[in-house]
Short mmCIF file of C-alpha atoms and ligand atoms in Angstrom, two decimals:
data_model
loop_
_atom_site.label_atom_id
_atom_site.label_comp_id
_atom_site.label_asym_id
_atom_site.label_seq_id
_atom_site.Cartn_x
_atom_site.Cartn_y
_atom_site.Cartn_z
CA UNK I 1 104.66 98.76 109.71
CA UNK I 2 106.40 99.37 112.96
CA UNK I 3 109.64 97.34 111.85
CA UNK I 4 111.25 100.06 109.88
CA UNK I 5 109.83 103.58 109.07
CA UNK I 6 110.53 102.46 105.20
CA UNK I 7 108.67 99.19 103.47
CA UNK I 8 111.18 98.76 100.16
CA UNK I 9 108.95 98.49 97.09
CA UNK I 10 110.98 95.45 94.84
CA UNK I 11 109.98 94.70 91.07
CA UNK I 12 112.52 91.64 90.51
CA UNK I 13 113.07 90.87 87.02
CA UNK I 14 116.14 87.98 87.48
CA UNK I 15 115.53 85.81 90.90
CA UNK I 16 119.27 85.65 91.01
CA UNK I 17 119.60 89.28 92.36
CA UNK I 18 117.01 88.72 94.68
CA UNK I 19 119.03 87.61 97.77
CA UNK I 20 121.97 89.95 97.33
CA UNK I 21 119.32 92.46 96.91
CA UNK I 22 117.47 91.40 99.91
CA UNK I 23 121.12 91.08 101.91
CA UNK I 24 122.31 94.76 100.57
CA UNK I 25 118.78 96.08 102.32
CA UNK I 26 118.70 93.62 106.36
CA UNK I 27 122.68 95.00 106.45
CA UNK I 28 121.32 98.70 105.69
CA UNK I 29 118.64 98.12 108.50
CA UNK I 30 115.34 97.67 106.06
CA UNK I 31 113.81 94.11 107.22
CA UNK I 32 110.55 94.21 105.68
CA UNK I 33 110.62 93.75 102.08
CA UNK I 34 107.25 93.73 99.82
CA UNK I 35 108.51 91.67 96.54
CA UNK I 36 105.92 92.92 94.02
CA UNK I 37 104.03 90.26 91.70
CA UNK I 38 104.44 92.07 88.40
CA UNK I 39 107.38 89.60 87.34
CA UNK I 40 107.17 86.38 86.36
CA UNK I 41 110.33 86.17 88.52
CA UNK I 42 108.78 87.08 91.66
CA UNK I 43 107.43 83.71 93.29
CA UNK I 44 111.21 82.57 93.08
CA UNK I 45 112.89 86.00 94.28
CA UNK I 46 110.42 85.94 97.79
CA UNK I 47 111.99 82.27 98.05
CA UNK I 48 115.33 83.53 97.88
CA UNK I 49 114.75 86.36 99.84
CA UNK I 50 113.16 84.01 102.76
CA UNK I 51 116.63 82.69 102.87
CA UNK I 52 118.26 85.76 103.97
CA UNK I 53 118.52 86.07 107.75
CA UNK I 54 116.30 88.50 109.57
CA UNK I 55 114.70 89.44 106.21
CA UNK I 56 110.93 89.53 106.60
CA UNK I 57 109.39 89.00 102.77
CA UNK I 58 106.05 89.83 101.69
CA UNK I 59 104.47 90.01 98.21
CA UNK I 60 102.80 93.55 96.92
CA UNK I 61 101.02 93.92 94.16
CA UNK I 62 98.73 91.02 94.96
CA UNK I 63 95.43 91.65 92.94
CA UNK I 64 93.13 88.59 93.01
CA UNK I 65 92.85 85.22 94.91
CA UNK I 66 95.13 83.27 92.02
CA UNK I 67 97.88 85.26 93.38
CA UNK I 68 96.85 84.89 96.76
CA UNK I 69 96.99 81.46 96.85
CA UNK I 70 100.51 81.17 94.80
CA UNK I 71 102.08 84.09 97.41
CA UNK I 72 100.76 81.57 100.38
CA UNK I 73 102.92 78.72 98.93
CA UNK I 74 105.41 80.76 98.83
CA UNK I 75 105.16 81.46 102.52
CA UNK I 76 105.02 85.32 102.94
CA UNK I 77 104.87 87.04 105.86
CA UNK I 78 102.40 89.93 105.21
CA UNK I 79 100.69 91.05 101.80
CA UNK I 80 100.46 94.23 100.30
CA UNK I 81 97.47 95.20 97.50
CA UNK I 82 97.08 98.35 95.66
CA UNK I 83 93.66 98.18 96.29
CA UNK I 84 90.97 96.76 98.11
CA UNK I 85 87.83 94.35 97.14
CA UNK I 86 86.33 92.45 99.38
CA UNK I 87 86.92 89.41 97.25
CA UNK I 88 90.35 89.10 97.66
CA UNK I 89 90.44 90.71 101.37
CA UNK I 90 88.27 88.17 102.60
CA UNK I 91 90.18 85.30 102.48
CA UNK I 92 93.26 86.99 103.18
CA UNK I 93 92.11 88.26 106.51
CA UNK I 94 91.02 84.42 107.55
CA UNK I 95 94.55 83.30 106.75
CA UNK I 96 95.74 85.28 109.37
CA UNK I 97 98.41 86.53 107.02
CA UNK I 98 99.01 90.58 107.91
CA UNK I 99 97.66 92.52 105.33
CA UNK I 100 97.60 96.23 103.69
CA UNK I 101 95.42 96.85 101.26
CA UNK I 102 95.74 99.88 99.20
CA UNK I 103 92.72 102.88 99.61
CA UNK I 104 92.55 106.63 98.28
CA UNK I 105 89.32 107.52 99.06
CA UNK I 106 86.81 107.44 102.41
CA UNK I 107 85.00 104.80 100.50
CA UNK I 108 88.20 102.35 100.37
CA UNK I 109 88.31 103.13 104.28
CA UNK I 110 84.97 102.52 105.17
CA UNK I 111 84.90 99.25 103.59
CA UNK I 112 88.17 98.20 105.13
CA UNK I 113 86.98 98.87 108.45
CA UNK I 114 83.53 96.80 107.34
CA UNK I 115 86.36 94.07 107.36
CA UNK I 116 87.95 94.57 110.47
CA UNK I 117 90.96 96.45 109.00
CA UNK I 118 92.18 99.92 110.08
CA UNK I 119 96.28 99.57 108.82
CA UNK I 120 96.31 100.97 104.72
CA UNK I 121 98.47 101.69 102.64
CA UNK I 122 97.72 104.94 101.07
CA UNK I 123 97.94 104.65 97.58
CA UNK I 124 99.25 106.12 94.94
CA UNK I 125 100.15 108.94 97.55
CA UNK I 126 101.89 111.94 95.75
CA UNK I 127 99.36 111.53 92.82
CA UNK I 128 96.15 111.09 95.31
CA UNK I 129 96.74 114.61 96.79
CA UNK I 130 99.95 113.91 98.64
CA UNK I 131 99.67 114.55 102.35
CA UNK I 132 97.28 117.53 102.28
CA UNK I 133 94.37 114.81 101.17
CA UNK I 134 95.81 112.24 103.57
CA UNK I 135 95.31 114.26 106.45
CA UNK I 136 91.56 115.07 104.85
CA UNK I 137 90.85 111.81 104.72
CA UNK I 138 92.44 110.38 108.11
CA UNK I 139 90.32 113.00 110.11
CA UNK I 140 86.99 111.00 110.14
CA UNK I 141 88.65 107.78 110.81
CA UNK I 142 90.80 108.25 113.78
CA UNK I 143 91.57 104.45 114.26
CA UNK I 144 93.47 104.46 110.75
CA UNK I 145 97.06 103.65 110.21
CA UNK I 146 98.83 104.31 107.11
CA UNK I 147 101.21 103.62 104.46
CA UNK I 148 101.66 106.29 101.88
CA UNK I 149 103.54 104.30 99.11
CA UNK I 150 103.62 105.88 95.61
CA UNK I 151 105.92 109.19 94.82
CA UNK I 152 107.67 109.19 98.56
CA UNK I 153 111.21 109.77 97.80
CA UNK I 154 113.96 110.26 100.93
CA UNK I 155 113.26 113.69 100.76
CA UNK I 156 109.70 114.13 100.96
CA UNK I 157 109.74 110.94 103.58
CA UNK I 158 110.26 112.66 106.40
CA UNK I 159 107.49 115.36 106.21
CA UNK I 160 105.01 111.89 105.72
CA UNK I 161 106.06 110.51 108.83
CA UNK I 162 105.84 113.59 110.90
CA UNK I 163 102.31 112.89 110.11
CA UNK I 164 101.10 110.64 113.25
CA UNK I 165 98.92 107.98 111.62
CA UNK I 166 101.72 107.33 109.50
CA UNK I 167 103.52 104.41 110.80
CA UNK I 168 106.02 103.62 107.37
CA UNK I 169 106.51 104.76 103.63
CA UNK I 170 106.78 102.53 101.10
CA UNK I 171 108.50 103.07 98.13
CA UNK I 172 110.97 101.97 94.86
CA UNK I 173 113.78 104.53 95.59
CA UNK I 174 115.72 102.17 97.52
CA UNK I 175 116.51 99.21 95.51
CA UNK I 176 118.27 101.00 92.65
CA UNK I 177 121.98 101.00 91.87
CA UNK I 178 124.77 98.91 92.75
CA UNK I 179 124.42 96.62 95.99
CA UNK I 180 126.75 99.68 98.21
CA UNK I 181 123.94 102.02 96.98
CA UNK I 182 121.56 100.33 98.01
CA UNK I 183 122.63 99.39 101.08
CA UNK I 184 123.64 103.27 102.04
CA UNK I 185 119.90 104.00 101.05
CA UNK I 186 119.07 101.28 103.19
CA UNK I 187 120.48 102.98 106.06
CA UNK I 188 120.09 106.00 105.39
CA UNK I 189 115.81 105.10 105.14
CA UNK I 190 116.08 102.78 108.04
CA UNK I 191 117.14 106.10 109.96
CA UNK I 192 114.76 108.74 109.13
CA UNK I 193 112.68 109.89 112.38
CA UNK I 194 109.11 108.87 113.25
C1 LIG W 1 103.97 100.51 94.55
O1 LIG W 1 103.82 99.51 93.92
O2 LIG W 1 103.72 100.58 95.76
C2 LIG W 1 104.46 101.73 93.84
O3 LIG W 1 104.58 101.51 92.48
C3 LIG W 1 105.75 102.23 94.38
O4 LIG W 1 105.76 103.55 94.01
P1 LIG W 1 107.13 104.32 93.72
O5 LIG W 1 107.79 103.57 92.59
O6 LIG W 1 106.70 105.71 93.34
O7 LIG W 1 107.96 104.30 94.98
#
């Protein structure tokens, strides 16, 4: 979360675009890229990606332990959920694997922190209550670190990570348009203040 102040959101439908993809986004100065499972193409895009020099490839979207298990084959470096159960963040958290589950509520937070974990991603952000409720909410747990992914465009980006328990945004902006777009969004991302 501290890597870049921007975690690209990726839904890769051909595995073939996923390394110029995840090229276009290390030379714009995003490392960390969350490959989301919602494709059957994804498994084989994170293995492409892991091929890419100082790319550092994680799956999102991970929702129960089938996925779990195929995303550890795959050898990820962190996982993102859009929610969190305590069946799935269990064995996550004994891999050892980093991990950001998704909460929206003091509920989600409480039971994170039941698990050891105090880094969320704040999810869906804009449509939770935007930063207004995120501040509500991070005011009781002062140890929390977030990741508001969900509506954050580069505009509204900034004002997020003004915000000090936000460490990163995620977010799907990024990775559209040619390969020159998206590296200029890269760097343009990779350079917003935090
Ligand atoms: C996610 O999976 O984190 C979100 O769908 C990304 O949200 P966005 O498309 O609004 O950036």
């Amino acid at each position: 979360m501290r890597t870049a102040p921007v975690i690209p959101v990726l839904v890769i439908e051909d595995a073939a675009t996923a390394r110029p993809l995840a090229e276009a986004l290390v030379r714009g100065g995003l490392r960390v890229l969350e490959v989301t499972m919602r494709t059957p193409a994804a498994l084989d895009a994170i293995r492409e990606m892991k091929q890419v020099p100082g790319a550092i490839v994680g799956a999102g979207t991970v929702v129960n332990t089938a996925q779990f298990d195929q995303v550890m084959d795959a050898d990820v470096e962190f996982i993102v959920s859009p929610g969190l159960t305590e069946t799935l963040a269990a064995p996550i958290i004994a891999s050892g694997v980093p991990y950001l589950p998704g909460i929206a509520s003091a509920a989600d937070i409480m039971r994170g922190l039941d698990l050891g974990l105090d880094h969320f991603k704040f999810f869906p952000a804009e449509t939770s209550g935007g930063l207004k409720a995120l501040k509500a909410l991070a005011a009781p747990f002062y140890q929390g670190k977030f990741c508001p992914t969900g509506g954050v465009t580069l505009a509204s980006a900034p004002e997020w990570l003004a915000f000090d328990p936000v460490l990163c945004v995620g977010g799907s902006w990024i990775a559209t348009g040619t390969m020159d777009d998206v590296e200029a969004k890269a760097r343009a991302a990779a350079a917003l203040p935090r």
